[in-house]
mmCIF file of C-alpha atoms in Angstrom:
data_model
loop_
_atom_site.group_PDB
_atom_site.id
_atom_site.type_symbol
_atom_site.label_atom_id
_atom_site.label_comp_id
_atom_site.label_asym_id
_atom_site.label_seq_id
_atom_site.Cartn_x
_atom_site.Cartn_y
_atom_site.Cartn_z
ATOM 1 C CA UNK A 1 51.026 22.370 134.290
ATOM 2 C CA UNK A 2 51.355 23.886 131.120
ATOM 3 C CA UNK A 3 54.705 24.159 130.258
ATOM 4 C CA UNK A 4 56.677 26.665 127.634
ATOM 5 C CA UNK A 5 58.015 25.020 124.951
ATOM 6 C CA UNK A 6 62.080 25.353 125.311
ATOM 7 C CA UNK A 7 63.689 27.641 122.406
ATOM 8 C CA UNK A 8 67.021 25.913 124.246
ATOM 9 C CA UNK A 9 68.695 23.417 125.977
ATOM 10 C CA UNK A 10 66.893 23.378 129.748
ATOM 11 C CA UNK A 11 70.053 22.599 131.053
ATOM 12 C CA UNK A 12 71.309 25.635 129.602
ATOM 13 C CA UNK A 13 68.777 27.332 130.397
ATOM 14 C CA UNK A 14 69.128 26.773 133.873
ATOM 15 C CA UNK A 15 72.035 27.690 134.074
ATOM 16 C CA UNK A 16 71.585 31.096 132.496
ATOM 17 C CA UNK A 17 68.306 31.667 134.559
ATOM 18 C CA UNK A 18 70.604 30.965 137.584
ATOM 19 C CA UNK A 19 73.229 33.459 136.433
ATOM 20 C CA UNK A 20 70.369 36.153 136.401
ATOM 21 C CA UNK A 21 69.780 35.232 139.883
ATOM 22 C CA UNK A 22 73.230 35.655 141.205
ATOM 23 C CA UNK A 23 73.404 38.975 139.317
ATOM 24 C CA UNK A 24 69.773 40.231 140.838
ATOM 25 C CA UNK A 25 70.929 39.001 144.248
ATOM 26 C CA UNK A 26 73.957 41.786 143.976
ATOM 27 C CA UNK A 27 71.644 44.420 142.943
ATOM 28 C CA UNK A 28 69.437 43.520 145.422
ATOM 29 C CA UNK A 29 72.161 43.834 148.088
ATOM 30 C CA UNK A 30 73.343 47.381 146.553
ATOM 31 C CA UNK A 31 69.197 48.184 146.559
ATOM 32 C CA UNK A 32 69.026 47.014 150.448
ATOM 33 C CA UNK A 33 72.537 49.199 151.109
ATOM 34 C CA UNK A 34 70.144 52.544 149.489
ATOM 35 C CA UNK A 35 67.583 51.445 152.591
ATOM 36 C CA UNK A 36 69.973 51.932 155.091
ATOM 37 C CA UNK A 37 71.622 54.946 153.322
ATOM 38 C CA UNK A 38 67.944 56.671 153.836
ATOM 39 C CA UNK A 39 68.460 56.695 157.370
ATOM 40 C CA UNK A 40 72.076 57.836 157.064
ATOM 41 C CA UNK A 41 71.363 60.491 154.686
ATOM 42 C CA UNK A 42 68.651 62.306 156.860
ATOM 43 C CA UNK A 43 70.047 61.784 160.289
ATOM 44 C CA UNK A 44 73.140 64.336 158.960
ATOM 45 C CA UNK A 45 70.332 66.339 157.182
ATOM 46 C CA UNK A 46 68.945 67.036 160.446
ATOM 47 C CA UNK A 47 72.120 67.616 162.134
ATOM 48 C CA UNK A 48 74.211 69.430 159.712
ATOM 49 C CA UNK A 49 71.424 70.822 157.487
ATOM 50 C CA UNK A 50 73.007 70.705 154.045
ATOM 51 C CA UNK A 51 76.946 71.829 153.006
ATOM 52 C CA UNK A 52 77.491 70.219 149.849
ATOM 53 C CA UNK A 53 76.558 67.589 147.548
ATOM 54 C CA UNK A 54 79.354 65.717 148.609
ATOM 55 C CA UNK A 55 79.507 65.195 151.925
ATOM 56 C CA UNK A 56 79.358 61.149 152.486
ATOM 57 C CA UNK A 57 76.352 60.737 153.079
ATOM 58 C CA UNK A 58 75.815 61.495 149.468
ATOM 59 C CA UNK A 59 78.692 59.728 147.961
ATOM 60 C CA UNK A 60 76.880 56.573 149.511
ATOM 61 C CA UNK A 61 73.276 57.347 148.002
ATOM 62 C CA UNK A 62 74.196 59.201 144.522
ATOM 63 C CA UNK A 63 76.940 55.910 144.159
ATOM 64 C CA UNK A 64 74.058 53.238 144.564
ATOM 65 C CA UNK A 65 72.077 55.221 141.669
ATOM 66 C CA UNK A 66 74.772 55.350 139.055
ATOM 67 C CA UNK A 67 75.488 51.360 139.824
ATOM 68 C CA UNK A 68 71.789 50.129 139.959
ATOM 69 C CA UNK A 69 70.761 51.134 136.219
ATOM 70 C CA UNK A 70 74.051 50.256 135.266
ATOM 71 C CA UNK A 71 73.822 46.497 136.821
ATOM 72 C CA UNK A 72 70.120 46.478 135.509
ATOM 73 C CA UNK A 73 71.340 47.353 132.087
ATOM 74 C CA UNK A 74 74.030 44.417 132.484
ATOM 75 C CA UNK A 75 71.285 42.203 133.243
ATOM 76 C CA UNK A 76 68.716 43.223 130.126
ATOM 77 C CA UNK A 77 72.055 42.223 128.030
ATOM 78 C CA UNK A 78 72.661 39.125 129.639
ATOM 79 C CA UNK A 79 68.604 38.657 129.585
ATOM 80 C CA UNK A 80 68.329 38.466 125.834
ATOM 81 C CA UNK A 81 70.191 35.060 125.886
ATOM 82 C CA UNK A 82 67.197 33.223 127.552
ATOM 83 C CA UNK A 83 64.198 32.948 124.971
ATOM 84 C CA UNK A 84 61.629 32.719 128.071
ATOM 85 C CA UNK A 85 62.284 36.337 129.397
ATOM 86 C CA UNK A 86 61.422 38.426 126.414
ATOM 87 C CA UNK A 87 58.885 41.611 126.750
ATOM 88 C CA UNK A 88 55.617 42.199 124.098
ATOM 89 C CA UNK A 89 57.047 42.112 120.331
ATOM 90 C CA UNK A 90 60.498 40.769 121.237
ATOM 91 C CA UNK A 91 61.159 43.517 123.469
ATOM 92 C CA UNK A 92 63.127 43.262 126.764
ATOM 93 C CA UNK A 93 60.957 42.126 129.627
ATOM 94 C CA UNK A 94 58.316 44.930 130.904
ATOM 95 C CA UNK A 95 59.133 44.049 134.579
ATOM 96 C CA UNK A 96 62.788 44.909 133.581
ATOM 97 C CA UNK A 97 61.962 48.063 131.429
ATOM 98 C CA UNK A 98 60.294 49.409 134.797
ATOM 99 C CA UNK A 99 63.336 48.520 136.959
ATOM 100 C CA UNK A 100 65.954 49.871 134.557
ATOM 101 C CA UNK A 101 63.276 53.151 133.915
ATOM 102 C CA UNK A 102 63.278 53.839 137.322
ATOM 103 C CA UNK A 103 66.620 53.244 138.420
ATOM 104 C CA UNK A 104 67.085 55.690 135.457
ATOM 105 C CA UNK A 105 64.793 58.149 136.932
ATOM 106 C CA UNK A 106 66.344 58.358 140.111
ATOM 107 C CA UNK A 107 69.802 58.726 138.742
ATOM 108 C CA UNK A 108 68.897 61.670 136.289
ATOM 109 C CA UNK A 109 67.094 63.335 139.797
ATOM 110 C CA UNK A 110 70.963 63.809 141.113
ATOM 111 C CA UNK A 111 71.004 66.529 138.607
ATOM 112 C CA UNK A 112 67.764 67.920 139.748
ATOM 113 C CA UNK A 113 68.452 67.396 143.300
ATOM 114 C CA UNK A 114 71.865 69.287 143.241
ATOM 115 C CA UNK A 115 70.010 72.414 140.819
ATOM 116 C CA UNK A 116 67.383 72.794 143.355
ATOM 117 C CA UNK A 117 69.580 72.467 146.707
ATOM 118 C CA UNK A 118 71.560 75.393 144.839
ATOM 119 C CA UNK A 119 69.190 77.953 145.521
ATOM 120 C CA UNK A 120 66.838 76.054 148.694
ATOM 121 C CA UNK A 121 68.870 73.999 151.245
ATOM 122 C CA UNK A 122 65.483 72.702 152.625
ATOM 123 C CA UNK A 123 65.690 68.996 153.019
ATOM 124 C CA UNK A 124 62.126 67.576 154.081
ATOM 125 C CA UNK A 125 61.551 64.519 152.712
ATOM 126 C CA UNK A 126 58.593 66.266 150.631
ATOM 127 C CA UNK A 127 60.663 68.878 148.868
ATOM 128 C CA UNK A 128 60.049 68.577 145.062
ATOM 129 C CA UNK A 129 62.910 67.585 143.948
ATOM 130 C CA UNK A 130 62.664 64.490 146.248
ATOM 131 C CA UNK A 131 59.274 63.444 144.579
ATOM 132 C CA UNK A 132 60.974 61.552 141.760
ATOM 133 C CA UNK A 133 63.622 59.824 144.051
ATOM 134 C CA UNK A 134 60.910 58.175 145.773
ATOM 135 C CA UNK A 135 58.618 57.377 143.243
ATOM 136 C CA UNK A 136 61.612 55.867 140.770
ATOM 137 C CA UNK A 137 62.957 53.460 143.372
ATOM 138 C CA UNK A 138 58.782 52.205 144.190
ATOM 139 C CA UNK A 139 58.296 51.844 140.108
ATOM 140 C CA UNK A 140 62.326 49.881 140.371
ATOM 141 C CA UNK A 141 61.254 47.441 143.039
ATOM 142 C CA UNK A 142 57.792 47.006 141.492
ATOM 143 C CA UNK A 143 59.930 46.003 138.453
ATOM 144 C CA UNK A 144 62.425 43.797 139.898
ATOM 145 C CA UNK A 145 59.944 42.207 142.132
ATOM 146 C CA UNK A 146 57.691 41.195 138.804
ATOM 147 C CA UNK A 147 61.025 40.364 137.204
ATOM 148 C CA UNK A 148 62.529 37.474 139.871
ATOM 149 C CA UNK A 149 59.413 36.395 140.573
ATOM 150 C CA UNK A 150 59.446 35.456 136.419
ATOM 151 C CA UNK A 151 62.613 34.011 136.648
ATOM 152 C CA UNK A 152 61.381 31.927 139.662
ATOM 153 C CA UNK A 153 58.153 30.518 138.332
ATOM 154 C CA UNK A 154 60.182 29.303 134.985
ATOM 155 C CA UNK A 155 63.162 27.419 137.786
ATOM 156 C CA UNK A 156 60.060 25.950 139.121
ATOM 157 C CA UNK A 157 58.545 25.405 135.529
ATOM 158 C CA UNK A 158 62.215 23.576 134.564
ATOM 159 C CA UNK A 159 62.302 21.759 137.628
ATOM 160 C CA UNK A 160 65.479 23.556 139.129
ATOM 161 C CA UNK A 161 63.856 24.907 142.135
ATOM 162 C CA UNK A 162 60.642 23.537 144.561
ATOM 163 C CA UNK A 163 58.177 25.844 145.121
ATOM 164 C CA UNK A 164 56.477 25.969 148.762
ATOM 165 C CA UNK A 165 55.817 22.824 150.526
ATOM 166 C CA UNK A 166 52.789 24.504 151.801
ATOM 167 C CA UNK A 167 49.752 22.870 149.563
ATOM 168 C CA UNK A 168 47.812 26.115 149.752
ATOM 169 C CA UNK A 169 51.660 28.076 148.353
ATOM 170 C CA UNK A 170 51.925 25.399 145.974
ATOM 171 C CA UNK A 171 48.777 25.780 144.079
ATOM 172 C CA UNK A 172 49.329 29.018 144.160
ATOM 173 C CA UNK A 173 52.111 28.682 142.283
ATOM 174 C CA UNK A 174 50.693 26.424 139.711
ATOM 175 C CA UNK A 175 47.827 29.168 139.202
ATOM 176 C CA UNK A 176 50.458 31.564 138.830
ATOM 177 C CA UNK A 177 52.077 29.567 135.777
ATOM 178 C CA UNK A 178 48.888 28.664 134.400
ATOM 179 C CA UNK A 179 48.302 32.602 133.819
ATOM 180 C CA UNK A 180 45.015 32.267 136.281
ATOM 181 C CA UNK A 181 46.188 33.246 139.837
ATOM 182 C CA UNK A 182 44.014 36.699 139.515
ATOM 183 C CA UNK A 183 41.636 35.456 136.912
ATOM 184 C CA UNK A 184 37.908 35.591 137.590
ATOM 185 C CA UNK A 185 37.507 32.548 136.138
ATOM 186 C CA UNK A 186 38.388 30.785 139.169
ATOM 187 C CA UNK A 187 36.205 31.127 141.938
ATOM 188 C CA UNK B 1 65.213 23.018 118.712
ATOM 189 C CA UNK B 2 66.945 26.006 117.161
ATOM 190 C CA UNK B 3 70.278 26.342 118.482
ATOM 191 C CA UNK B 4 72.735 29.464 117.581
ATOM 192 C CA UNK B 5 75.133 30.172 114.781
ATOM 193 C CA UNK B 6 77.647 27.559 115.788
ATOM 194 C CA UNK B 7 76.552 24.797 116.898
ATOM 195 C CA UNK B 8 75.199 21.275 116.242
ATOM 196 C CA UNK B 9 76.133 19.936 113.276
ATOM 197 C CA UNK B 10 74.837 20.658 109.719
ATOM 198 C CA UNK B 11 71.556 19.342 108.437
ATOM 199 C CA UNK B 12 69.703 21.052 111.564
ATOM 200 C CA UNK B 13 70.403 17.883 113.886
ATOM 201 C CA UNK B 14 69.733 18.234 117.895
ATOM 202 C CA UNK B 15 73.132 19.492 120.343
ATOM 203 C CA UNK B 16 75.466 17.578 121.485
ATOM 204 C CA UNK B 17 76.382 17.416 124.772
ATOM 205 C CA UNK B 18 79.505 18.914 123.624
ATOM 206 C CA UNK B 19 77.497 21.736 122.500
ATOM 207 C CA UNK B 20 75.440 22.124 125.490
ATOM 208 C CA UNK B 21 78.355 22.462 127.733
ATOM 209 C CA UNK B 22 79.831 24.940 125.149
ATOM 210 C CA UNK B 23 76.740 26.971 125.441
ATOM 211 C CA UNK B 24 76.770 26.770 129.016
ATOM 212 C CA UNK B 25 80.407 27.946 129.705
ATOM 213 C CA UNK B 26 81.147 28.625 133.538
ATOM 214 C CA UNK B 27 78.735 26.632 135.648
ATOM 215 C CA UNK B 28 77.443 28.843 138.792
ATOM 216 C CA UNK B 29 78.198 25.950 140.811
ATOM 217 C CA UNK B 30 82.048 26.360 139.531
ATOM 218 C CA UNK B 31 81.695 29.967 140.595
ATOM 219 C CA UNK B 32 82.048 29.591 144.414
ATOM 220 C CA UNK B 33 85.749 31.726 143.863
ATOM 221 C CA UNK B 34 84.719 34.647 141.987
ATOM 222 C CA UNK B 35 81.949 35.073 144.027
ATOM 223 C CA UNK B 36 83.838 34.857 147.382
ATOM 224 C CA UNK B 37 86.262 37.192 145.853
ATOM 225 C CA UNK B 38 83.634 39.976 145.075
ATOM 226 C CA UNK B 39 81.879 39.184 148.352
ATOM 227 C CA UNK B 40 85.258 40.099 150.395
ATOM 228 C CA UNK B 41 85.985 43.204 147.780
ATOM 229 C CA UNK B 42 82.668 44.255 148.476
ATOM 230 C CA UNK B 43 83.590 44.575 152.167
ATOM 231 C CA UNK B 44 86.662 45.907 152.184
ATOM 232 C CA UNK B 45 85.377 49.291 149.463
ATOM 233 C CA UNK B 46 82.856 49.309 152.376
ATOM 234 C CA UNK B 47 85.207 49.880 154.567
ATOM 235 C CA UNK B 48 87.122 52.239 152.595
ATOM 236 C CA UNK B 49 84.416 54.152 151.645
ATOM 237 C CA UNK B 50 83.245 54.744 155.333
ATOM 238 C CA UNK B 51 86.295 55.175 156.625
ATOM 239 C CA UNK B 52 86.673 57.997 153.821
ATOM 240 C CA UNK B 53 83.879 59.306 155.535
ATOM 241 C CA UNK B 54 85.129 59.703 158.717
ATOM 242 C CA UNK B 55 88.996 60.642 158.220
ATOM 243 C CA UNK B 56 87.931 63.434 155.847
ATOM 244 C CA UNK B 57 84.612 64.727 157.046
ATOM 245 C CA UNK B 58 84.358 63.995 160.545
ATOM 246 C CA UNK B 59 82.521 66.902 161.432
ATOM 247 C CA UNK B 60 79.876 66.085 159.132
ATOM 248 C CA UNK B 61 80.320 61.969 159.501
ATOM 249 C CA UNK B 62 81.785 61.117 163.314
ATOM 250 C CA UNK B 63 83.085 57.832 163.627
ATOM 251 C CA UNK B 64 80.117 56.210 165.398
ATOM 252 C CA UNK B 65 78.207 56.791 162.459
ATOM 253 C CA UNK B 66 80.470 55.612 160.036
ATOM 254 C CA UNK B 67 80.777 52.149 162.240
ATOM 255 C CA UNK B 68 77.272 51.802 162.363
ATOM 256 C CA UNK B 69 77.238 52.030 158.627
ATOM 257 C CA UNK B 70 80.324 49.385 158.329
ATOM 258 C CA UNK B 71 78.310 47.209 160.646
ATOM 259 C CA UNK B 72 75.036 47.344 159.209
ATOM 260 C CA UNK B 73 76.534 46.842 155.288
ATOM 261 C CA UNK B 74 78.424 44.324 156.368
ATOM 262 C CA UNK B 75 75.123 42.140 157.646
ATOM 263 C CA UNK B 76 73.558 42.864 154.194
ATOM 264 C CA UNK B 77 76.513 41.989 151.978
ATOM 265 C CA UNK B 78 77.236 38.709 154.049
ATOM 266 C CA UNK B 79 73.066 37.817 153.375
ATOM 267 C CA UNK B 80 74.064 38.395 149.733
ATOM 268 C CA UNK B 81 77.075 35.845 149.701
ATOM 269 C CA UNK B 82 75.042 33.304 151.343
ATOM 270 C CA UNK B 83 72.058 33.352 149.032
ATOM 271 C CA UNK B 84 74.485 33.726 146.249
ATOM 272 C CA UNK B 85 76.467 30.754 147.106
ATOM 273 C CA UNK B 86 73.483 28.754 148.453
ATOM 274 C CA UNK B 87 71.787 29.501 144.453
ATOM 275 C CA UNK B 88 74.791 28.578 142.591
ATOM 276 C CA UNK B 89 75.036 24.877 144.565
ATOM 277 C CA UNK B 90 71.769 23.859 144.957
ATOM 278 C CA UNK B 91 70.719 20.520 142.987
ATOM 279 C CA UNK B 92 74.186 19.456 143.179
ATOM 280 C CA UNK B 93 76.646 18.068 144.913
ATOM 281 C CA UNK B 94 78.790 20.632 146.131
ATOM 282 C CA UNK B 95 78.782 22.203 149.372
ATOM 283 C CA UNK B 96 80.983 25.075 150.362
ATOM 284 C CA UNK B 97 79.633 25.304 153.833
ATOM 285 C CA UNK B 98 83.231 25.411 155.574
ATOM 286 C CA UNK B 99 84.382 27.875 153.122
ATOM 287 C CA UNK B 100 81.553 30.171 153.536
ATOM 288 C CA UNK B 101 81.544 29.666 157.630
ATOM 289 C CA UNK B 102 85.766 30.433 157.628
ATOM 290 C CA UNK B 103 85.186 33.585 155.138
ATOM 291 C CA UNK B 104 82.319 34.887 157.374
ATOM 292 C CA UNK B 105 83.822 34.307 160.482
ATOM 293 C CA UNK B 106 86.472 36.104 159.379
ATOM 294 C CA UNK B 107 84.751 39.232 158.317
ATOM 295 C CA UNK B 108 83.265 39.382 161.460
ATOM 296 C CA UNK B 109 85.942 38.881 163.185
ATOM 297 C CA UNK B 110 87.988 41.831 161.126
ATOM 298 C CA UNK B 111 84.584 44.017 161.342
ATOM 299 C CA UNK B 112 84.622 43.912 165.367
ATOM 300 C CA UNK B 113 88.486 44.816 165.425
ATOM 301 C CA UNK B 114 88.058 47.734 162.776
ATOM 302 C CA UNK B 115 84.934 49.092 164.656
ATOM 303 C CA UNK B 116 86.955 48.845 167.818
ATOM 304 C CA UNK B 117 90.796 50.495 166.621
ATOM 305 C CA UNK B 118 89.925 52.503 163.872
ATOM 306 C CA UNK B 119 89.114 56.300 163.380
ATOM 307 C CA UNK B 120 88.844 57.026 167.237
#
């Protein structure tokens, strides 16, 4: 297994990678809380319509998109202290760039959502102003998902965490590091 | 190996293991407090910010709802504290296991009683 030559200490780098993971496993709590919120948010749409932006329902759901970009942003400056995790040209790490862009995204739609619900109370999930809502949190998880499973595969690279005792998981894995999991290369 | 403005000594030699543990700081498996801490601050501004719900908007938020919500947070935000503390200890000796069983019991406990006595 081809492994990345260290730019520090692996022990600190363990440790740092490990800190990431603590901090993703909050966000990833808060991201799981905006799940349930969904439900929340449309069972009063369809029972009280729409009064104002700040019923609870919304407090809840416009909360979790102020604090997600935020805790994202806290990660990309903790990020830049592990070597490993850097984006194209010593930029910040593209599956991070897409998380914090579309946690972003969805937090600038507040502002949309509240202009449009000024004029239309309609709240159908398919509304217009909902679009960018749904397609900021997909391009978020998309992000985050390409982002842990980075930090994973270098624990697993350092020797801090065992990947899947399954043979068939395992190789995967070691595909995965080798940069050939979805190459045609390999039969 | 390149290490920051600060340490290792002059004449580009390797770190210490002084330096290393400099560079390190707080160890996640030293973190077991902090992150108990946040866990039960997490619950309780769950709590407050349902029960907000209810007590001011009830028309809009009934109680039920705003249980359900307590509840259902309260399973996620537990998840978190495990993984959390199961990350920060693994590969080394520690084991918070009674810690983490007394602090979730506990919640539980207190989530049952507030679902049961308050906002009705």
């Amino acid at each position: 297994m081809a492994q990345m030559p260290a730019l520090i200490p692996k022990e600190v780098e363990i440790q740092r990678l490990k800190k990431i993971y603590l901090m993703v496993i909050a966000l990833g709590s808060i991201a799981a809380s905006v799940e349930v919120d969904n439900f929340v948010d449309g069972s009063l749409h369809q029972t009280s319509i729409r009064d104002s932006a700040f019923t609870p329902a919304h407090w809840w759901l416009y909360s979790h998109f102020v604090a997600l970009p935020l805790g994202w942003g806290a990660i990309a400056i903790y990020d830049r202290k592990v070597p490993i995790l850097r984006g194209p040209n010593n930029s910040m790490n593209t599956g991070l760039k897409m998380t914090i862009l579309g946690y972003l995204a969805t937090m600038f739609t507040i502002g949309i959502n509240e202009m449009w619900h000024f004029w239309f109370v309609e709240e159908i999930f398919a509304v217009p102003n909902h679009w960018m809502f749904n397609m900021g949190v997909v391009v978020a998880f998309i992000g985050a998902l390409a982002y842990v499973v980075r930090v994973y595969a270098r624990l697993v690279e350092l020797g801090a965490e065992t990947p899947g005792e399954n043979p068939y998981i395992a190789e995967m894995y070691k595909m995965a590091l080798e940069g050939k999991l979805y190459s045609r290369a390999i039969p | 190996m390149t290490l920051p403005k600060g340490f290792g000594s002059a004449g580009g030699e390797g770190a210490t293991s002084a330096d290393v543990e400099r560079m390190i700081g707080r160890r996640v498996e030293n973190m077991t407090g902090i992150i108990t801490l946040a866990y039960i601050a997490a619950w309780l501004a769950t709590f407050a910010g349902t029960a907000a719900g209810y007590f001011y908007y009830p028309w809009a938020y009934p109680t039920n709802s705003g249980h359900f919500a307590f509840i259902v947070l309260t399973i996620i935000e537990s998840i978190g504290y495990i993984f959390c503390i199961k990350v920060s200890e693994e590969g080394t000796r520690k084991n918070s296991n009674v810690l983490m069983t007394i602090v979730l019991g506990s919640v539980a406990v207190g989530t049952l009683l507030i679902a049961m006595y308050v906002g009705w």
